């Protein structure tokens, strides 16, 4: 498979990334060669092979339902650039 | 011998005998950092005040008779592990000002033992890379040759140990990021079994592959640090609690008679440097002389590991790195049109090229219509590779081979060719894909640069790896030290 | 041409766990913004989720109560999209292996027809934060709700009328309340409804173009919005226009649905298994243990009420339709022995006031012991039955004790013979026509005269006594 510039633009929107035309050109080229490389996976017949999402087969890891005090709001907000009235602030959203 | 040249267990002896104090040790290392850091650029920040405070606390512990293996020992932590109230940048403009309000579990572990963090190490941005050239802040140099890369992504961690800026460091390994730089810098680095060490507080790159591990000056120190960081953490659902906590120092035995050591013929083909090949073959001889039984094993799907790795790791990364939008923390754009544009501008300006490349690849691999062809396919190939190893481990105790196909390469040599860079991880990636433990240790020099030997073991069988590594270390006695040559800045 | 509607519902219900789904922060509603937040639910770099066991248990409980199959093996997935209320830019949810599937809810329409509405699936997921748009120069984000556990209950497109949708929701709410997994308070957002509706010619097997409706703040709103939307779609089709797939918003004031601003791009959620969370395996033993913890369901409770308390089947079904109401009934019966009387009051006054005020049963201020006191006041002759209704209204409005209301307003029954005789004489004097009628053998006239005494005493007169005195005076 190869990736077209249009696809790269579509993917960049999904990923919330923005590229200049020059970058886009270069990126499309590099991505295309990486995708051609990873395409070698499709040489392999994997019919009937189960996908491995977790390499160590563990299950049912749970936490008990016990309240622990939350973090001080000051600390929660300390890394935010825009804040107001104890909230994080973002550009006005029109719903 | 200078204090900074000592290993953890040697410093521990001096501290126990009260011949030196933790503050003395810390000061010696801080001085050493000031001397060599201008050449090596291994650190993103030096934590001098914090270190002196911790050293004083360590001295108090020692005075109270509470000394353990790591009390008062200077450590450098890769800057993708969260340290409370100390900037954690991931070598990214995105997190340049990020101050975590909490500690990673491994950091907590080290703190409670009285280890002294003297600085935070440089890395490839978000641990994506094999040369530490992808750092947004600086390029770390290889202490053996300052014109060469230290490897990556834990290049700062490995270089800082090689340059004696600390007694040991912590790195993280997603596709070789501990072992490959350890190999290129001539130090010992281990990626433990997936699930042995808590990932809580490690800024995620690829969650199903990431694992924290030690980078040390010898195998004994590796066991000591592993003791400190291994173990179940209720904050990490993937950390395994069935493993009874072991004392890894008990595996440090010179006797490996009868140990079955495998080598995969697939690791000795084209692309492998002649000098590296020679060192590895010589290493196999040493194992044989030590009484081990050398067996050939086959890992027939190994050629697909790198492709599967890039799909899985990039897909997970695209999701893990989606949270960086400048709202709650991190780089925020100043000029934008609306909400969506704010996301786009913040992320495009905050992330470096390699990170963006991987986010793009990962987003593509997960996107509608491609999931089965890429992501799910890669997970199936993962199964095949895992089975490959399971089969091989029916006949051998460990598998040895080269850590990296080459010795340290020149700075700038591969930056424009992502694929060539990715090939640096060809021998380390399969180990992450299969979740196995792997260790890299120096096994010789090629053109005056260290060659790394990789020893891979069964799941949770770090003990056997340490046994083999310890015996090999004793037999080889690799004593070369970096020269800091070249590299006028 | 005749058209029929095809309706499917997606219901999100917050689970009643003490803590969030992946961290130990409280799930308590309200609280100052961003005070129920920790590094995990804020999605700080490096943090990891650990699943709350109760969330699985509650979801399985809901699944069992809704006749679902419980998956032996299920897993958590990431649903990726960017929005400021979603701190990790992915929601941890379940994609292809939900915890529960293939259930149903049985409803009974007003014409007595029983119908099973299929449930496709129930899965667990985390809630998002809250955005506030009051500010002029920006929106504010509060992450208190982030990570509160939800179950999403997806129905089959089995409903054909807005009434069926309404009945389905009512029944679903009742079952969730009964199983004690959610408090289902729509006003606090702990129950949220989205609906999909399309129309097609009757007899057609194909589905029409689906419209998603949002901003449905009550079950009545769901019904009204569907009614409007179905008419709108039929009109479009009759005019030969095509229906575009879109999301529309219910405007309660105007009583219409409006197209929402179209999204910039189609969603591609890029679901994949969350590598930070391990699979969930529900063994048969665990499932049975959870089943045993299930409280009594409405049908059983109804049967038991009929058998145990001897109340009519109809009353029992009305009372048990709502768990809080059934609980109220049983608590009253514990303190007051005549179940039938309690049931009559609930069926009569209580239901009337609930309907008039639009209140939910949970909001009713009357305590069961106060209800019992009220009934005792009637029995011991302190107040009359008609006064009791006034007292009940006051109790409903203020939550005060009945004795207090009776005292304050001087509503005690008038049983003083002398006083009553005076009033009776006045009534006889004022109503010569009725007295005449009575004497001419029209017995009914006595009832009118008693009524006049009641009127004069504002309902406080002891009716038996009033009757007796009247008869005495009239026979003089």
PDB file of N, CA and C in Angstrom, chain A residues 27-78:
ATOM      1  N   UNK A  27       6.883  14.727   4.602  1.00  0.00           N
ATOM      2  CA  UNK A  27       6.227  13.760   5.465  1.00  0.00           C
ATOM      3  C   UNK A  27       5.552  12.654   4.666  1.00  0.00           C
ATOM      4  N   UNK A  28       4.862  13.047   3.620  1.00  0.00           N
ATOM      5  CA  UNK A  28       4.171  12.061   2.792  1.00  0.00           C
ATOM      6  C   UNK A  28       5.181  11.069   2.261  1.00  0.00           C
ATOM      7  N   UNK A  29       6.308  11.592   1.830  1.00  0.00           N
ATOM      8  CA  UNK A  29       7.352  10.751   1.273  1.00  0.00           C
ATOM      9  C   UNK A  29       7.890   9.780   2.328  1.00  0.00           C
ATOM     10  N   UNK A  30       8.210  10.330   3.498  1.00  0.00           N
ATOM     11  CA  UNK A  30       8.766   9.484   4.565  1.00  0.00           C
ATOM     12  C   UNK A  30       7.743   8.454   5.052  1.00  0.00           C
ATOM     13  N   UNK A  31       6.514   8.917   5.232  1.00  0.00           N
ATOM     14  CA  UNK A  31       5.478   7.981   5.694  1.00  0.00           C
ATOM     15  C   UNK A  31       5.271   6.879   4.675  1.00  0.00           C
ATOM     16  N   UNK A  32       5.312   7.277   3.418  1.00  0.00           N
ATOM     17  CA  UNK A  32       5.108   6.302   2.358  1.00  0.00           C
ATOM     18  C   UNK A  32       6.171   5.208   2.424  1.00  0.00           C
ATOM     19  N   UNK A  33       7.416   5.614   2.649  1.00  0.00           N
ATOM     20  CA  UNK A  33       8.456   4.583   2.679  1.00  0.00           C
ATOM     21  C   UNK A  33       8.339   3.723   3.940  1.00  0.00           C
ATOM     22  N   UNK A  34       7.914   4.334   5.044  1.00  0.00           N
ATOM     23  CA  UNK A  34       7.720   3.535   6.263  1.00  0.00           C
ATOM     24  C   UNK A  34       6.563   2.550   6.065  1.00  0.00           C
ATOM     25  N   UNK A  35       5.511   3.035   5.444  1.00  0.00           N
ATOM     26  CA  UNK A  35       4.354   2.160   5.232  1.00  0.00           C
ATOM     27  C   UNK A  35       4.690   1.031   4.270  1.00  0.00           C
ATOM     28  N   UNK A  36       5.495   1.344   3.268  1.00  0.00           N
ATOM     29  CA  UNK A  36       5.922   0.274   2.355  1.00  0.00           C
ATOM     30  C   UNK A  36       6.724  -0.771   3.129  1.00  0.00           C
ATOM     31  N   UNK A  37       7.538  -0.289   4.068  1.00  0.00           N
ATOM     32  CA  UNK A  37       8.323  -1.231   4.863  1.00  0.00           C
ATOM     33  C   UNK A  37       7.418  -2.094   5.743  1.00  0.00           C
ATOM     34  N   UNK A  38       6.489  -1.464   6.462  1.00  0.00           N
ATOM     35  CA  UNK A  38       5.663  -2.254   7.378  1.00  0.00           C
ATOM     36  C   UNK A  38       4.678  -3.142   6.610  1.00  0.00           C
ATOM     37  N   UNK A  39       4.460  -2.822   5.369  1.00  0.00           N
ATOM     38  CA  UNK A  39       3.588  -3.656   4.542  1.00  0.00           C
ATOM     39  C   UNK A  39       4.086  -5.086   4.411  1.00  0.00           C
ATOM     40  N   UNK A  40       5.357  -5.302   4.725  1.00  0.00           N
ATOM     41  CA  UNK A  40       5.884  -6.665   4.632  1.00  0.00           C
ATOM     42  C   UNK A  40       5.123  -7.623   5.551  1.00  0.00           C
ATOM     43  N   UNK A  41       4.455  -7.064   6.552  1.00  0.00           N
ATOM     44  CA  UNK A  41       3.640  -7.920   7.433  1.00  0.00           C
ATOM     45  C   UNK A  41       2.603  -8.681   6.633  1.00  0.00           C
ATOM     46  N   UNK A  42       2.139  -8.055   5.570  1.00  0.00           N
ATOM     47  CA  UNK A  42       1.081  -8.683   4.796  1.00  0.00           C
ATOM     48  C   UNK A  42       1.569  -9.846   3.937  1.00  0.00           C
ATOM     49  N   UNK A  43       2.893 -10.076   3.946  1.00  0.00           N
ATOM     50  CA  UNK A  43       3.420 -11.288   3.310  1.00  0.00           C
ATOM     51  C   UNK A  43       3.036 -12.515   4.138  1.00  0.00           C
ATOM     52  N   UNK A  44       2.833 -12.282   5.426  1.00  0.00           N
ATOM     53  CA  UNK A  44       2.618 -13.411   6.334  1.00  0.00           C
ATOM     54  C   UNK A  44       1.155 -13.837   6.348  1.00  0.00           C
ATOM     55  N   UNK A  45       0.940 -15.114   6.335  1.00  0.00           N
ATOM     56  CA  UNK A  45      -0.417 -15.621   6.507  1.00  0.00           C
ATOM     57  C   UNK A  45      -0.693 -15.743   8.011  1.00  0.00           C
ATOM     58  N   UNK A  46      -1.636 -14.968   8.476  1.00  0.00           N
ATOM     59  CA  UNK A  46      -1.929 -15.010   9.918  1.00  0.00           C
ATOM     60  C   UNK A  46      -3.345 -15.516  10.161  1.00  0.00           C
ATOM     61  N   UNK A  47      -3.879 -16.249   9.196  1.00  0.00           N
ATOM     62  CA  UNK A  47      -5.221 -16.807   9.397  1.00  0.00           C
ATOM     63  C   UNK A  47      -5.239 -17.688  10.638  1.00  0.00           C
ATOM     64  N   UNK A  48      -6.220 -17.473  11.472  1.00  0.00           N
ATOM     65  CA  UNK A  48      -6.354 -18.314  12.662  1.00  0.00           C
ATOM     66  C   UNK A  48      -5.400 -17.958  13.785  1.00  0.00           C
ATOM     67  N   UNK A  49      -4.585 -16.921  13.587  1.00  0.00           N
ATOM     68  CA  UNK A  49      -3.684 -16.504  14.671  1.00  0.00           C
ATOM     69  C   UNK A  49      -4.412 -15.468  15.519  1.00  0.00           C
ATOM     70  N   UNK A  50      -4.416 -15.681  16.834  1.00  0.00           N
ATOM     71  CA  UNK A  50      -5.060 -14.727  17.734  1.00  0.00           C
ATOM     72  C   UNK A  50      -4.159 -13.513  17.923  1.00  0.00           C
ATOM     73  N   UNK A  51      -4.712 -12.314  17.889  1.00  0.00           N
ATOM     74  CA  UNK A  51      -3.882 -11.134  18.172  1.00  0.00           C
ATOM     75  C   UNK A  51      -3.475 -11.097  19.647  1.00  0.00           C
ATOM     76  N   UNK A  52      -2.269 -10.639  19.914  1.00  0.00           N
ATOM     77  CA  UNK A  52      -1.809 -10.506  21.302  1.00  0.00           C
ATOM     78  C   UNK A  52      -1.815  -9.040  21.691  1.00  0.00           C
ATOM     79  N   UNK A  53      -2.780  -8.658  22.525  1.00  0.00           N
ATOM     80  CA  UNK A  53      -2.823  -7.270  22.979  1.00  0.00           C
ATOM     81  C   UNK A  53      -2.023  -7.123  24.268  1.00  0.00           C
ATOM     82  N   UNK A  54      -2.057  -8.178  25.088  1.00  0.00           N
ATOM     83  CA  UNK A  54      -1.295  -8.164  26.344  1.00  0.00           C
ATOM     84  C   UNK A  54      -0.337  -9.333  26.336  1.00  0.00           C
ATOM     85  N   UNK A  55       0.928  -9.027  26.500  1.00  0.00           N
ATOM     86  CA  UNK A  55       1.923 -10.085  26.373  1.00  0.00           C
ATOM     87  C   UNK A  55       1.945 -10.982  27.611  1.00  0.00           C
ATOM     88  N   UNK A  56       1.665 -10.387  28.763  1.00  0.00           N
ATOM     89  CA  UNK A  56       1.612 -11.210  29.977  1.00  0.00           C
ATOM     90  C   UNK A  56       0.135 -11.502  30.259  1.00  0.00           C
ATOM     91  N   UNK A  57      -0.243 -12.766  30.242  1.00  0.00           N
ATOM     92  CA  UNK A  57      -1.675 -13.077  30.325  1.00  0.00           C
ATOM     93  C   UNK A  57      -2.248 -12.920  31.731  1.00  0.00           C
ATOM     94  N   UNK A  58      -2.529 -11.693  32.113  1.00  0.00           N
ATOM     95  CA  UNK A  58      -3.202 -11.510  33.400  1.00  0.00           C
ATOM     96  C   UNK A  58      -4.590 -10.931  33.154  1.00  0.00           C
ATOM     97  N   UNK A  59      -5.483 -11.141  34.112  1.00  0.00           N
ATOM     98  CA  UNK A  59      -6.839 -10.630  33.962  1.00  0.00           C
ATOM     99  C   UNK A  59      -7.370 -10.242  35.333  1.00  0.00           C
ATOM    100  N   UNK A  60      -8.520  -9.563  35.318  1.00  0.00           N
ATOM    101  CA  UNK A  60      -9.203  -9.186  36.565  1.00  0.00           C
ATOM    102  C   UNK A  60      -8.300  -8.502  37.586  1.00  0.00           C
ATOM    103  N   UNK A  61      -7.704  -7.421  37.160  1.00  0.00           N
ATOM    104  CA  UNK A  61      -6.969  -6.603  38.117  1.00  0.00           C
ATOM    105  C   UNK A  61      -7.895  -5.463  38.521  1.00  0.00           C
ATOM    106  N   UNK A  62      -8.231  -5.435  39.801  1.00  0.00           N
ATOM    107  CA  UNK A  62      -9.230  -4.472  40.262  1.00  0.00           C
ATOM    108  C   UNK A  62      -8.733  -3.655  41.444  1.00  0.00           C
ATOM    109  N   UNK A  63      -9.500  -2.626  41.711  1.00  0.00           N
ATOM    110  CA  UNK A  63      -9.273  -1.717  42.809  1.00  0.00           C
ATOM    111  C   UNK A  63     -10.529  -1.783  43.668  1.00  0.00           C
ATOM    112  N   UNK A  64     -10.388  -1.620  44.976  1.00  0.00           N
ATOM    113  CA  UNK A  64     -11.567  -1.599  45.837  1.00  0.00           C
ATOM    114  C   UNK A  64     -12.222  -0.219  45.767  1.00  0.00           C
ATOM    115  N   UNK A  65     -13.508  -0.187  46.033  1.00  0.00           N
ATOM    116  CA  UNK A  65     -14.291   1.048  45.906  1.00  0.00           C
ATOM    117  C   UNK A  65     -14.197   1.879  47.182  1.00  0.00           C
ATOM    118  N   UNK A  66     -13.024   2.413  47.433  1.00  0.00           N
ATOM    119  CA  UNK A  66     -12.804   3.172  48.669  1.00  0.00           C
ATOM    120  C   UNK A  66     -12.304   4.575  48.298  1.00  0.00           C
ATOM    121  N   UNK A  67     -12.968   5.575  48.851  1.00  0.00           N
ATOM    122  CA  UNK A  67     -12.612   6.958  48.505  1.00  0.00           C
ATOM    123  C   UNK A  67     -11.304   7.382  49.162  1.00  0.00           C
ATOM    124  N   UNK A  68     -10.453   7.993  48.362  1.00  0.00           N
ATOM    125  CA  UNK A  68      -9.225   8.606  48.855  1.00  0.00           C
ATOM    126  C   UNK A  68      -9.348  10.088  48.500  1.00  0.00           C
ATOM    127  N   UNK A  69      -8.975  10.977  49.412  1.00  0.00           N
ATOM    128  CA  UNK A  69      -9.147  12.407  49.104  1.00  0.00           C
ATOM    129  C   UNK A  69      -8.483  12.773  47.769  1.00  0.00           C
ATOM    130  N   UNK A  70      -9.149  13.641  47.023  1.00  0.00           N
ATOM    131  CA  UNK A  70      -8.608  14.081  45.748  1.00  0.00           C
ATOM    132  C   UNK A  70      -7.428  15.012  45.989  1.00  0.00           C
ATOM    133  N   UNK A  71      -6.798  15.449  44.893  1.00  0.00           N
ATOM    134  CA  UNK A  71      -5.632  16.317  45.032  1.00  0.00           C
ATOM    135  C   UNK A  71      -6.087  17.766  45.205  1.00  0.00           C
ATOM    136  N   UNK A  72      -5.289  18.556  45.913  1.00  0.00           N
ATOM    137  CA  UNK A  72      -5.610  19.975  46.063  1.00  0.00           C
ATOM    138  C   UNK A  72      -5.790  20.608  44.696  1.00  0.00           C
ATOM    139  N   UNK A  73      -6.813  21.444  44.613  1.00  0.00           N
ATOM    140  CA  UNK A  73      -7.114  22.046  43.309  1.00  0.00           C
ATOM    141  C   UNK A  73      -5.941  22.872  42.770  1.00  0.00           C
ATOM    142  N   UNK A  74      -5.237  23.507  43.695  1.00  0.00           N
ATOM    143  CA  UNK A  74      -4.067  24.285  43.286  1.00  0.00           C
ATOM    144  C   UNK A  74      -3.098  23.440  42.464  1.00  0.00           C
ATOM    145  N   UNK A  75      -2.873  22.223  42.941  1.00  0.00           N
ATOM    146  CA  UNK A  75      -1.948  21.329  42.246  1.00  0.00           C
ATOM    147  C   UNK A  75      -2.535  20.845  40.927  1.00  0.00           C
ATOM    148  N   UNK A  76      -3.843  20.624  40.947  1.00  0.00           N
ATOM    149  CA  UNK A  76      -4.509  20.161  39.722  1.00  0.00           C
ATOM    150  C   UNK A  76      -4.371  21.220  38.630  1.00  0.00           C
ATOM    151  N   UNK A  77      -4.445  22.482  39.048  1.00  0.00           N
ATOM    152  CA  UNK A  77      -4.442  23.566  38.066  1.00  0.00           C
ATOM    153  C   UNK A  77      -3.045  24.118  37.782  1.00  0.00           C
ATOM    154  N   UNK A  78      -2.054  23.636  38.535  1.00  0.00           N
ATOM    155  CA  UNK A  78      -0.777  24.370  38.516  1.00  0.00           C
ATOM    156  C   UNK A  78      -0.064  24.401  37.168  1.00  0.00           C
TER     157      UNK A  78
END
